[in-house]
Coordinates of C-alpha atoms in Angstrom, one line a residue:
Chain I
M1 CA -0.1 -0.1 0.2
S2 CA 1.4 3.5 -1.0
W3 CA 1.1 5.9 2.1
S4 CA 2.6 9.4 1.7
E5 CA 2.9 11.9 4.5
Q6 CA 5.1 14.3 2.6
W7 CA 4.5 17.2 5.1
R8 CA 7.0 15.4 7.3
S9 CA 10.1 15.5 5.0
V10 CA 9.6 19.1 3.4
D11 CA 11.1 22.5 5.0
R12 CA 8.3 24.4 6.5
P13 CA 8.5 28.1 6.9
D14 CA 8.3 30.1 10.2
S15 CA 4.9 31.8 10.5
S16 CA 6.5 35.2 10.0
E17 CA 7.3 34.2 6.4
I18 CA 3.8 34.2 5.5
P19 CA 3.4 37.0 2.9
D20 CA 0.9 39.7 4.2
E21 CA -1.3 39.4 1.3
F22 CA -2.3 35.8 2.0
S23 CA -5.1 37.1 4.4
I24 CA -8.6 35.9 4.8
S25 CA -9.8 38.5 2.5
A26 CA -7.4 40.9 0.6
R27 CA -10.0 42.7 -1.4
S28 CA -12.0 45.7 0.1
T29 CA -15.3 44.9 -1.6
E30 CA -14.9 41.1 -0.2
K31 CA -14.1 42.5 3.2
M32 CA -17.0 44.7 3.0
M33 CA -19.3 42.0 1.8
L34 CA -18.3 39.7 5.0
V35 CA -19.1 42.6 7.1
Y36 CA -22.6 43.0 5.8
F37 CA -23.0 39.0 5.9
T38 CA -21.9 39.2 9.3
G39 CA -24.7 42.1 10.1
T40 CA -27.2 39.7 8.5
T41 CA -26.4 37.0 10.8
I42 CA -26.6 39.3 13.7
I43 CA -30.1 40.7 12.5
A44 CA -31.2 36.8 12.0
Y45 CA -30.1 36.3 15.7
L46 CA -31.5 39.3 17.0
G47 CA -34.8 38.7 15.1
M48 CA -35.4 35.2 16.6
K49 CA -34.7 36.5 19.9
F50 CA -36.9 39.5 20.0
I51 CA -39.4 39.0 17.3
G52 CA -39.6 35.5 16.8
T53 CA -41.0 34.7 20.0
R54 CA -44.2 36.7 19.5
D55 CA -47.4 35.1 18.9
Q56 CA -48.5 37.5 16.1
L57 CA -49.7 37.3 12.6
I58 CA -49.1 40.1 10.0
A59 CA -51.1 39.7 6.9
G60 CA -51.8 36.2 7.9
L61 CA -48.4 34.8 8.5
P62 CA -46.5 34.7 11.8
V63 CA -43.9 37.1 12.6
M64 CA -41.3 34.5 12.8
M65 CA -41.8 33.7 9.2
W66 CA -41.7 37.2 8.1
T67 CA -38.3 37.4 9.8
V68 CA -36.8 34.6 8.3
V69 CA -38.2 35.6 4.8
L70 CA -36.7 39.2 5.5
V71 CA -33.2 37.8 6.4
S72 CA -33.3 35.8 3.2
V73 CA -34.1 38.7 1.1
L74 CA -31.2 40.6 2.9
V75 CA -28.9 37.8 2.1
I76 CA -30.0 37.7 -1.7
L77 CA -29.5 41.5 -1.9
G78 CA -26.1 41.3 -0.6
L79 CA -25.2 38.5 -3.1
Y80 CA -26.9 40.5 -5.8
A81 CA -24.6 43.5 -5.0
V82 CA -21.5 41.2 -5.1
F83 CA -22.5 40.0 -8.6
T84 CA -23.2 43.4 -9.8
R85 CA -20.0 44.9 -8.4
S86 CA -17.6 42.0 -9.4
E87 CA -15.5 42.3 -12.5
P88 CA -13.9 39.1 -13.3
S89 CA -10.0 39.6 -13.6
E90 CA -8.3 38.9 -16.8
Q91 CA -6.7 35.6 -15.1
V92 CA -10.1 34.3 -13.6
A93 CA -11.7 35.0 -17.2
D94 CA -9.0 32.9 -18.7
L95 CA -9.4 30.2 -16.3
G96 CA -13.0 29.8 -16.7
D97 CA -13.4 30.7 -20.7
S98 CA -13.2 27.3 -22.1
T99 CA -16.3 25.9 -20.3
E100 CA -17.9 29.1 -19.5
A101 CA -21.8 29.1 -19.9
K102 CA -21.3 26.2 -22.2
H103 CA -24.0 24.2 -20.5
E104 CA -26.2 26.7 -18.7
Chain G
M1 CA -39.7 13.7 16.9
S2 CA -43.3 13.3 18.1
S3 CA -43.9 11.8 21.6
V4 CA -47.1 10.2 20.6
P5 CA -47.4 6.5 19.5
I6 CA -47.1 6.5 15.7
T7 CA -48.3 4.2 13.0
P8 CA -45.9 2.3 10.8
I9 CA -45.5 4.2 7.4
Q10 CA -46.2 0.9 5.7
A11 CA -49.7 0.6 7.3
L12 CA -51.5 3.2 5.1
P13 CA -54.7 4.6 6.1
P14 CA -57.3 2.0 4.7
E15 CA -59.3 5.1 3.0
L16 CA -56.1 6.3 1.2
A17 CA -55.3 2.7 0.3
E18 CA -58.7 2.5 -1.4
T19 CA -58.4 6.0 -3.0
I20 CA -55.2 4.9 -4.7
S21 CA -56.7 1.5 -5.6
T22 CA -59.7 3.2 -7.4
N23 CA -57.6 5.8 -9.2
L24 CA -54.7 3.1 -9.8
P25 CA -54.7 3.9 -13.7
L26 CA -54.1 7.9 -13.2
S27 CA -51.3 7.1 -10.6
L28 CA -49.6 4.6 -12.8
G29 CA -50.0 7.2 -16.0
I30 CA -48.3 10.0 -14.0
L31 CA -45.6 7.8 -12.8
A32 CA -45.0 6.7 -16.6
C33 CA -44.8 10.4 -17.6
Y34 CA -41.8 10.8 -15.1
V35 CA -40.4 7.8 -16.3
I36 CA -40.6 9.0 -19.9
V37 CA -39.1 12.3 -19.1
F38 CA -36.4 10.8 -16.7
I39 CA -35.2 8.6 -20.0
G40 CA -35.5 11.5 -22.3
I41 CA -33.2 13.4 -20.1
T42 CA -30.6 10.5 -19.8
H43 CA -30.7 10.2 -23.5
F44 CA -30.1 14.1 -24.0
A45 CA -27.3 14.1 -21.3
R46 CA -25.8 11.0 -23.0
R47 CA -25.5 12.8 -26.3
G48 CA -23.1 15.6 -24.7
Y49 CA -21.2 13.0 -22.5
S50 CA -17.6 12.8 -23.6
D51 CA -16.8 9.6 -21.5
S52 CA -13.7 11.5 -19.9
L53 CA -13.1 11.4 -16.2
S54 CA -13.4 14.9 -15.8
D55 CA -16.7 15.0 -17.5
H56 CA -17.9 12.0 -15.7
I57 CA -17.0 13.5 -12.2
V58 CA -17.3 17.5 -12.4
A59 CA -19.1 17.7 -15.9
S60 CA -15.9 19.3 -17.1
R61 CA -16.4 22.3 -14.9
G62 CA -19.0 23.7 -17.1
L63 CA -22.4 23.8 -15.3
G64 CA -24.1 27.2 -15.8
W65 CA -25.6 29.0 -12.6
V66 CA -29.0 27.9 -13.0
V67 CA -28.0 24.4 -13.5
A68 CA -25.5 24.6 -10.7
S69 CA -28.2 25.9 -8.0
L70 CA -31.1 23.5 -9.0
T71 CA -28.6 20.4 -9.1
L72 CA -27.6 21.7 -5.3
V73 CA -31.3 22.4 -4.6
A74 CA -32.4 18.9 -5.5
T75 CA -29.5 17.1 -3.8
V76 CA -30.0 18.8 -0.5
L77 CA -33.7 18.4 -0.6
S78 CA -33.9 14.8 -0.8
G79 CA -36.9 12.5 0.5
V80 CA -36.1 13.7 3.8
G81 CA -36.9 17.6 2.7
M82 CA -40.1 16.3 1.0
A83 CA -41.3 14.0 3.7
G84 CA -39.3 14.2 6.7
F85 CA -39.1 18.1 7.0
P86 CA -42.9 18.7 7.0
G87 CA -43.3 15.9 9.5
T88 CA -40.8 17.5 11.7
V89 CA -43.0 20.9 11.5
Y90 CA -45.9 18.8 12.2
S91 CA -44.1 17.6 15.5
V92 CA -42.2 20.8 16.6
G93 CA -43.4 23.7 14.7
F94 CA -42.0 26.3 12.4
S95 CA -38.9 26.9 14.6
F96 CA -37.4 24.0 13.0
I97 CA -37.6 25.3 9.5
A98 CA -36.4 28.7 11.0
M99 CA -33.4 27.0 11.9
I100 CA -32.9 25.4 8.6
L101 CA -33.4 28.9 6.8
V102 CA -31.3 30.8 9.1
G103 CA -28.7 28.1 8.5
Y104 CA -29.0 28.9 4.9
A105 CA -28.6 32.9 5.5
V106 CA -25.2 31.9 6.7
T107 CA -24.5 29.1 4.1
A108 CA -25.1 31.0 1.2
P109 CA -22.4 33.7 1.9
A110 CA -20.2 30.6 2.6
V111 CA -21.0 29.3 -0.6
W112 CA -19.9 32.6 -2.3
Y113 CA -16.8 33.0 -0.2
L114 CA -15.3 29.3 0.1
G115 CA -16.8 28.1 -3.1
R116 CA -14.9 30.5 -5.2
R117 CA -11.7 29.6 -3.7
M118 CA -12.3 25.9 -3.9
W119 CA -13.3 26.7 -7.6
V120 CA -10.2 28.4 -8.5
V121 CA -7.8 25.9 -7.0
G122 CA -9.7 23.1 -8.3
K123 CA -9.5 24.5 -11.8
E124 CA -5.8 25.2 -11.6
H125 CA -4.8 21.9 -10.0
D126 CA -7.4 19.6 -11.7
H127 CA -9.1 18.7 -8.3
Q128 CA -12.0 16.5 -8.6
T129 CA -12.7 15.4 -4.9
P130 CA -12.7 16.7 -1.5
G131 CA -9.5 14.6 -1.1
D132 CA -7.6 16.2 -4.0
L133 CA -7.9 19.5 -2.3
L134 CA -7.1 18.5 1.2
G135 CA -4.6 15.7 0.7
D136 CA -2.8 17.9 -1.7
Y137 CA -2.7 21.1 0.3
Y138 CA -1.8 19.4 3.8
Q139 CA 0.4 16.9 1.9
S140 CA -1.0 14.0 3.9
D141 CA -2.5 10.8 3.0
T142 CA -4.2 10.7 6.5
V143 CA -6.0 14.0 5.8
R144 CA -7.1 12.3 2.5
L145 CA -8.2 9.2 4.4
Y146 CA -10.4 11.5 6.5
T147 CA -12.3 12.7 3.6
V148 CA -12.9 9.0 2.3
L149 CA -14.1 8.0 5.5
A150 CA -16.5 11.1 5.6
S151 CA -17.8 10.2 2.2
L152 CA -18.2 6.6 3.0
A153 CA -20.2 7.3 6.2
F154 CA -22.5 10.4 4.7
N155 CA -23.1 8.9 1.1
T156 CA -23.8 5.2 2.3
T157 CA -26.2 6.3 5.1
Y158 CA -28.2 8.7 2.6
I159 CA -28.2 6.5 -0.1
V160 CA -29.8 3.8 2.1
A161 CA -32.3 6.3 3.5
Q162 CA -33.1 7.6 -0.1
L163 CA -33.9 3.8 -1.2
L164 CA -35.7 2.9 1.9
A165 CA -38.1 6.2 1.2
G166 CA -38.2 5.5 -2.5
G167 CA -39.4 1.9 -2.2
L168 CA -42.0 2.9 0.1
I169 CA -43.3 5.7 -2.4
L170 CA -43.2 3.2 -5.4
M171 CA -45.0 0.9 -3.2
I172 CA -47.6 3.6 -2.7
L173 CA -48.0 4.9 -6.4
T174 CA -48.3 1.5 -7.6
G175 CA -51.2 0.6 -5.2
G176 CA -48.9 -2.1 -4.0
I177 CA -48.2 -3.9 -7.2
V178 CA -44.7 -2.9 -6.5
S179 CA -43.7 -4.2 -3.3
F180 CA -41.5 -2.3 -1.0
E181 CA -38.6 -4.6 -1.5
L182 CA -38.9 -4.8 -5.3
G183 CA -39.5 -0.7 -5.4
V184 CA -35.8 -0.5 -3.5
I185 CA -34.3 -2.8 -6.2
V186 CA -35.9 -1.0 -9.1
L187 CA -35.1 2.2 -7.8
A188 CA -31.5 1.1 -7.4
L189 CA -31.3 -0.2 -10.8
V190 CA -32.6 3.0 -12.3
V191 CA -30.2 5.1 -10.7
T192 CA -27.1 2.7 -11.5
A193 CA -28.1 2.7 -15.1
H194 CA -28.4 6.7 -15.2
L195 CA -25.4 7.4 -13.5
T196 CA -23.0 4.8 -15.2
T197 CA -24.1 6.2 -18.5
T198 CA -24.1 9.9 -18.1
G199 CA -22.0 10.9 -15.1
M200 CA -22.1 14.3 -13.4
R201 CA -23.8 16.0 -16.5
G202 CA -26.7 13.4 -16.5
I203 CA -27.1 14.1 -12.7
A204 CA -27.0 18.0 -13.3
Y205 CA -29.8 17.9 -15.9
L206 CA -31.8 15.6 -14.0
D207 CA -31.6 17.6 -11.0
T208 CA -32.6 20.7 -12.5
F209 CA -35.6 19.0 -13.9
N210 CA -36.5 17.3 -10.5
G211 CA -35.6 20.8 -8.7
A212 CA -37.9 22.8 -10.9
L213 CA -40.7 20.2 -10.5
I214 CA -40.3 20.0 -6.4
T215 CA -40.3 23.7 -6.4
V216 CA -43.5 24.2 -8.3
L217 CA -45.2 21.1 -6.5
L218 CA -44.2 22.4 -3.0
G219 CA -45.5 25.9 -4.0
G220 CA -48.6 24.7 -5.3
F221 CA -49.3 22.6 -2.3
G222 CA -49.1 25.8 -0.3
V223 CA -51.7 27.4 -2.5
F224 CA -54.1 24.3 -2.1
I225 CA -53.7 24.4 1.6
V226 CA -54.3 27.9 1.9
I227 CA -57.8 27.4 -0.5
H228 CA -58.7 24.4 1.8
A229 CA -58.3 26.3 4.9
G230 CA -60.2 29.3 3.8
G231 CA -57.1 32.0 3.9
V232 CA -53.7 32.4 4.9
G233 CA -54.5 33.3 8.5
E234 CA -56.9 30.4 8.7
V235 CA -53.9 27.9 8.1
F236 CA -52.5 29.4 11.8
N237 CA -55.6 30.2 13.4
S238 CA -57.0 26.8 13.0
L239 CA -54.3 25.5 15.4
G240 CA -56.1 27.3 18.3
D241 CA -54.3 27.7 21.3
A242 CA -51.5 25.7 20.1
R243 CA -50.6 28.2 17.5
A244 CA -48.0 29.8 19.8
G245 CA -46.1 26.7 20.1
F246 CA -46.0 26.0 16.7
T247 CA -45.2 29.5 15.3
T248 CA -42.8 31.0 17.5
A249 CA -39.4 30.2 19.1
P250 CA -38.5 28.1 20.8
G251 CA -41.3 25.9 19.6
V252 CA -43.4 23.2 21.2
T253 CA -40.5 21.2 22.5
G254 CA -38.8 24.5 24.0
L255 CA -35.4 23.1 22.2
F256 CA -35.2 25.7 19.3
T257 CA -33.8 28.6 21.2
P258 CA -32.4 31.6 19.0
E259 CA -28.9 30.4 19.6
V260 CA -29.9 26.8 18.8
I261 CA -31.7 28.1 15.4
L262 CA -28.4 30.2 14.6
I263 CA -25.5 28.0 15.4
V264 CA -27.0 24.5 14.8
G265 CA -28.8 25.8 11.8
A266 CA -25.7 27.1 10.3
L267 CA -23.6 24.0 10.9
F268 CA -26.0 21.6 9.6
T269 CA -26.8 23.5 6.5
I270 CA -23.1 24.2 6.0
G271 CA -22.3 20.5 6.3
N272 CA -25.1 19.4 4.2
T273 CA -24.6 21.8 1.5
L274 CA -20.8 22.9 1.2
L275 CA -19.0 20.2 3.2
S276 CA -21.0 17.2 2.0
P277 CA -19.0 15.7 -0.8
A278 CA -21.6 16.0 -3.5
G279 CA -22.0 19.8 -2.3
W280 CA -18.2 20.1 -2.5
I281 CA -17.9 18.6 -6.0
R282 CA -20.5 20.9 -7.3
M283 CA -18.4 23.6 -6.2
Y284 CA -15.8 22.4 -8.8
S285 CA -18.4 22.1 -11.5
V286 CA -19.5 25.7 -11.8
D287 CA -18.5 27.1 -15.1
A288 CA -17.3 30.4 -13.7
E289 CA -16.1 32.3 -10.5
R290 CA -18.4 35.1 -11.0
N291 CA -21.5 32.9 -11.0
F292 CA -21.1 32.0 -7.4
A293 CA -23.1 34.8 -6.0
K294 CA -26.0 33.8 -8.4
V295 CA -26.0 30.3 -7.3
A296 CA -25.7 31.2 -3.8
A297 CA -28.6 33.7 -4.1
M298 CA -30.7 31.0 -5.9
I299 CA -30.3 28.6 -3.5
V300 CA -31.4 30.8 -0.7
G301 CA -34.4 32.0 -2.7
V302 CA -35.7 28.7 -4.0
L303 CA -35.1 27.1 -0.4
T304 CA -37.2 30.1 1.4
L305 CA -39.9 29.7 -0.8
I306 CA -39.9 25.7 -0.6
Y307 CA -39.5 25.7 3.0
V308 CA -41.7 28.8 3.9
F309 CA -44.8 28.4 1.8
G310 CA -44.5 24.8 1.1
T311 CA -42.9 22.5 3.8
S312 CA -44.1 24.6 6.7
F313 CA -47.7 25.1 5.4
I314 CA -47.9 21.3 5.2
G315 CA -46.8 20.7 8.6
I316 CA -48.7 23.3 10.3
Y317 CA -51.8 22.6 8.5
G318 CA -51.2 19.1 9.0
Q319 CA -51.8 19.7 12.6
T320 CA -55.2 20.7 12.1
V321 CA -56.5 18.1 9.6
L322 CA -54.6 14.9 10.6
S323 CA -54.8 13.1 13.7
E324 CA -52.4 12.8 16.5
G325 CA -51.4 9.3 15.7
T326 CA -50.1 9.9 12.3
N327 CA -46.8 9.0 11.4
P328 CA -44.9 12.4 10.9
D329 CA -43.1 11.2 7.7
T330 CA -46.5 10.2 6.1
V331 CA -47.9 13.9 6.8
S332 CA -47.1 15.5 3.5
S333 CA -48.4 12.3 1.4
L334 CA -51.6 12.1 3.7
L335 CA -52.1 16.0 3.5
A336 CA -51.9 16.0 -0.4
F337 CA -54.6 13.5 -1.1
D338 CA -56.9 15.6 1.5
V339 CA -56.2 19.0 0.3
M340 CA -55.5 18.4 -3.8
P341 CA -57.2 16.7 -6.5
F342 CA -56.0 13.0 -6.9
G343 CA -53.9 13.6 -9.9
L344 CA -51.8 16.4 -8.3
A345 CA -51.7 14.4 -5.1
A346 CA -50.1 11.6 -6.8
L347 CA -47.7 14.2 -8.8
F348 CA -46.7 15.1 -5.5
L349 CA -45.7 11.8 -4.8
V350 CA -43.8 11.6 -7.8
G351 CA -42.2 14.8 -6.9
I352 CA -41.0 13.2 -3.5
L353 CA -39.6 10.4 -5.8
A354 CA -37.7 12.7 -7.9
A355 CA -36.0 14.4 -5.0
I356 CA -35.0 10.6 -3.6
V357 CA -33.8 9.8 -7.5
S358 CA -31.5 13.1 -7.1
T359 CA -30.0 12.6 -4.0
T360 CA -29.4 9.0 -4.6
D361 CA -27.8 9.4 -7.8
S362 CA -25.7 12.4 -6.6
Y363 CA -24.5 10.7 -3.6
A364 CA -23.6 7.5 -5.4
H365 CA -21.8 9.4 -7.9
V366 CA -19.7 11.2 -5.4
L367 CA -19.0 8.0 -3.3
A368 CA -17.5 6.6 -6.3
A369 CA -15.4 9.3 -7.2
T370 CA -14.0 9.4 -3.8
V371 CA -13.4 5.7 -3.2
S372 CA -11.9 5.4 -6.6
R373 CA -9.6 8.4 -6.6
D374 CA -8.9 9.1 -2.9
F375 CA -8.7 5.4 -1.8
I376 CA -7.9 2.9 -4.8
K377 CA -5.9 5.3 -6.8
A378 CA -4.1 6.9 -3.9
F379 CA -3.4 4.1 -1.8
I380 CA -3.6 0.9 -3.6
S381 CA -3.0 1.3 -7.4
P382 CA -1.4 4.8 -8.0
D383 CA -0.3 4.2 -11.4
L384 CA -4.2 3.6 -12.5
S385 CA -4.8 5.4 -15.9
E386 CA -7.7 7.7 -16.5
D387 CA -9.6 5.3 -18.6
R388 CA -9.0 2.6 -16.0
E389 CA -10.1 5.0 -13.2
L390 CA -13.4 5.7 -15.1
V391 CA -14.1 2.0 -15.2
L392 CA -13.3 1.6 -11.7
N393 CA -15.8 4.6 -10.9
R394 CA -18.4 2.6 -12.5
I395 CA -17.8 -0.8 -10.6
V396 CA -17.9 1.2 -7.6
I397 CA -21.1 2.7 -8.4
I398 CA -22.8 -0.7 -8.8
A399 CA -21.1 -1.8 -5.6
T400 CA -22.6 1.1 -4.0
M401 CA -26.2 0.6 -4.9
L402 CA -25.9 -3.2 -4.1
A403 CA -24.6 -2.3 -0.7
G404 CA -27.4 0.4 -0.5
V405 CA -29.9 -2.2 -1.4
A406 CA -28.8 -4.5 1.3
G407 CA -28.6 -1.8 3.9
A408 CA -32.2 -0.6 3.0
L409 CA -33.6 -4.2 3.4
V410 CA -31.5 -5.4 6.2
Y411 CA -30.7 -2.2 8.4
S412 CA -33.4 0.2 8.2
S413 CA -33.8 1.0 11.8
L414 CA -30.3 2.5 12.0
I415 CA -30.5 5.2 9.3
T416 CA -32.4 8.3 10.9
P417 CA -30.0 8.8 13.8
L418 CA -27.1 7.8 11.5
A419 CA -28.1 10.4 8.7
L420 CA -28.0 13.2 11.4
F421 CA -24.6 12.0 12.8
V422 CA -22.9 11.9 9.5
V423 CA -23.7 15.7 8.6
A424 CA -22.1 16.5 11.8
M425 CA -19.2 14.4 10.9
A426 CA -19.0 16.3 7.7
V427 CA -18.8 19.6 9.4
Q428 CA -15.5 18.5 11.2
L429 CA -14.0 19.1 7.6
L430 CA -14.6 22.7 7.7
P431 CA -11.6 24.1 9.6
L432 CA -9.5 22.0 7.3
L433 CA -11.2 23.6 4.3
F434 CA -11.0 27.0 5.6
G435 CA -7.3 26.6 6.2
A436 CA -6.6 25.4 2.7
V437 CA -8.0 28.2 1.1
A438 CA -8.6 31.3 3.4
W439 CA -6.0 30.9 6.7
P440 CA -2.3 30.2 5.5
R441 CA -1.2 29.8 9.1
A442 CA -3.1 26.2 9.3
S443 CA -0.6 23.3 9.8
T444 CA -0.9 19.9 8.8
E445 CA -0.4 18.6 12.5
A446 CA -3.6 20.7 13.2
A447 CA -5.5 19.1 10.2
I448 CA -4.6 15.5 11.2
I449 CA -5.5 16.0 15.2
A450 CA -8.5 18.4 15.5
P451 CA -11.2 16.7 13.3
A452 CA -10.2 13.1 14.7
V453 CA -10.7 14.4 18.1
A454 CA -13.9 16.2 17.2
T455 CA -15.3 13.2 16.0
I456 CA -14.5 10.7 18.7
L457 CA -16.1 13.7 20.8
L458 CA -19.2 13.5 18.7
G459 CA -19.4 9.6 19.2
L460 CA -18.8 9.9 23.0
F461 CA -21.7 12.8 23.3
Q462 CA -23.7 10.8 21.1
F463 CA -23.9 7.6 23.1
Q464 CA -23.7 9.6 26.4
M465 CA -20.3 8.3 27.5
I466 CA -19.2 11.6 28.8
P467 CA -21.2 14.6 30.1
N468 CA -22.2 17.1 27.3
P469 CA -22.1 20.8 28.5
Y470 CA -24.4 22.0 25.7
V471 CA -26.9 19.6 24.6
T472 CA -28.4 20.3 21.1
P473 CA -31.4 19.0 19.2
L474 CA -30.8 16.6 16.4
V475 CA -27.2 15.6 17.3
P476 CA -26.4 16.5 20.9
G477 CA -22.8 17.1 20.5
I478 CA -22.5 18.8 17.2
L479 CA -21.9 22.3 18.6
V480 CA -19.2 21.1 21.4
A481 CA -17.2 18.9 19.1
T482 CA -17.2 21.6 16.3
V483 CA -16.2 24.2 18.9
A484 CA -13.3 22.0 20.1
N485 CA -12.4 21.0 16.5
F486 CA -11.8 24.9 15.6
V487 CA -10.1 25.6 19.0
L488 CA -7.6 22.7 18.5
F489 CA -7.1 23.5 15.0
V490 CA -6.2 27.1 15.6
G491 CA -4.1 26.3 18.7
I492 CA -2.2 23.4 17.3
S493 CA -1.6 25.6 14.2
F494 CA -0.2 28.4 16.2
L495 CA 2.3 25.8 18.1
T496 CA 3.5 24.1 14.8
S497 CA 4.9 25.5 11.4
P498 CA 2.5 26.2 8.3
Q499 CA 2.8 24.7 4.8
P500 CA 5.8 25.2 2.8
L501 CA 5.9 28.5 0.8
D502 CA 5.5 26.9 -2.6
K503 CA 2.4 25.1 -1.2
M504 CA 1.0 28.3 0.1
E505 CA 1.8 30.2 -3.2
Q506 CA -0.1 27.2 -5.0
Y507 CA -3.2 27.8 -3.0
H508 CA -3.2 31.2 -1.2
G509 CA -1.3 33.0 -3.7
L510 CA -3.2 31.8 -6.5
I511 CA -6.6 32.8 -4.7
N512 CA -5.1 36.2 -3.9
R513 CA -4.2 36.7 -7.6
K514 CA -7.2 35.5 -9.0
L515 CA -10.1 36.9 -7.0

């Protein structure tokens, strides 16, 4: 049986050698959207805590349902903003162009 | 989840059995129509199939956003979503669906953020399975083996669960002409033939049709419920004094607190959608990085529509219409015949069957890919050519379905608890994925130790062998085990060295340049 643990035999750097640009998010737009989605998650939690506990119907639907629908709409709006703002870089276009939209 | 005595699903209420047997030609006709569409889609997919390994596993990375979204929805939804979830709402109330949808509000951004990264490195390094990415980044066959074990546990369990449900649905639709056992075998044969001849492309096309069919049927079901109840508000007001329990947090059981809704919902849906091997492979299959935002938005939109206006209405109104002794898993089927004309109710059952077929073929496909590539090719036969790997893939699909049939006919009672547990197992790959595509400080030592400890903890909590500081519904140890995993992963990474700079460059450098 072939078994490889190659990581044991390679030179690994000190953590200080990790390039600064290899961060969780290097682009400002992406950082902004991560903050936005963190916000929608907080809204979802607060909505469940303070509104989702109320036994009340609005237009026939329970408020907890409206809360969930609202959170989904906020997420979709965020993703729509991501899509409309994103400009695919040349390299990514190159990566994807051989198959892009071929089977849509 | 109901505490009341339940009727076995095999024992259909006499009035329903009589209705089906009276209208059997219509029921069989609707089933036949679906089979014709199924064969047509298989034929269509077969025409574009290139018989290459990449086409078989990741559809040559050419799925447009609509197809990619609906294949994810159809795969995730499964028979559980069509029958199990309405039954859970019937038992515990809407707070369960709130948990799932709030989970998707977290999962969709995760699909956008992590999915694009997985796509970029997958495209560059020709990754086709979870093991390709994690095994290569951490340069460890132990890590690769984790992905195989997760895939085996996850997919086998769900395949057995789907075959069980499919056998029952076929039995009901044919009025007992096809027995449960024969139904299981027929479903396995159909899925095997479809998969071995069309690969990922056939799955994606079939899922697109099934996903659209399911969405329309569940939405239509909601409309019929509103008409039957006499208005939207009446669906909920008919619950009387019980309304508060079924429409607010923490629900009838008191278990679905806001914290549980957010944290457990996020972990479950990320585990089921992004980290399940079938979900993971779909991240590679999308045609362009830019489309991930559309895919994520479509998933949230479609699932919100389905779960709020279909699943929830079925479960809540089922409480009013159906008696307490009803098996929760049969609520959607029984209510369909109560509120819709027979033809549409039968079509709804076909919709459940469609969801079952979609999930079964996706999971059998990905199990074959991971076993062939990440186990047999990686450990036993490294020199396997691409052609032979493709043949091996098909052999594993056949073996998988045989094992699935055996599991469905022999070990059926173990499936429900296992199905929940394996989602929690899949979640334990999250820190490893995060490290490989977003956090270069991650080390191989952490990738080996942290998920192993977390999975052992999960098992110990599940069998109540050690005290659990924060018990959660569905899988008692998912939260504590996942937190332990993350803490260990970060802690061990800080105590050890990260991956070599050239490996970092191949992943984090590439992502930094491309995104």
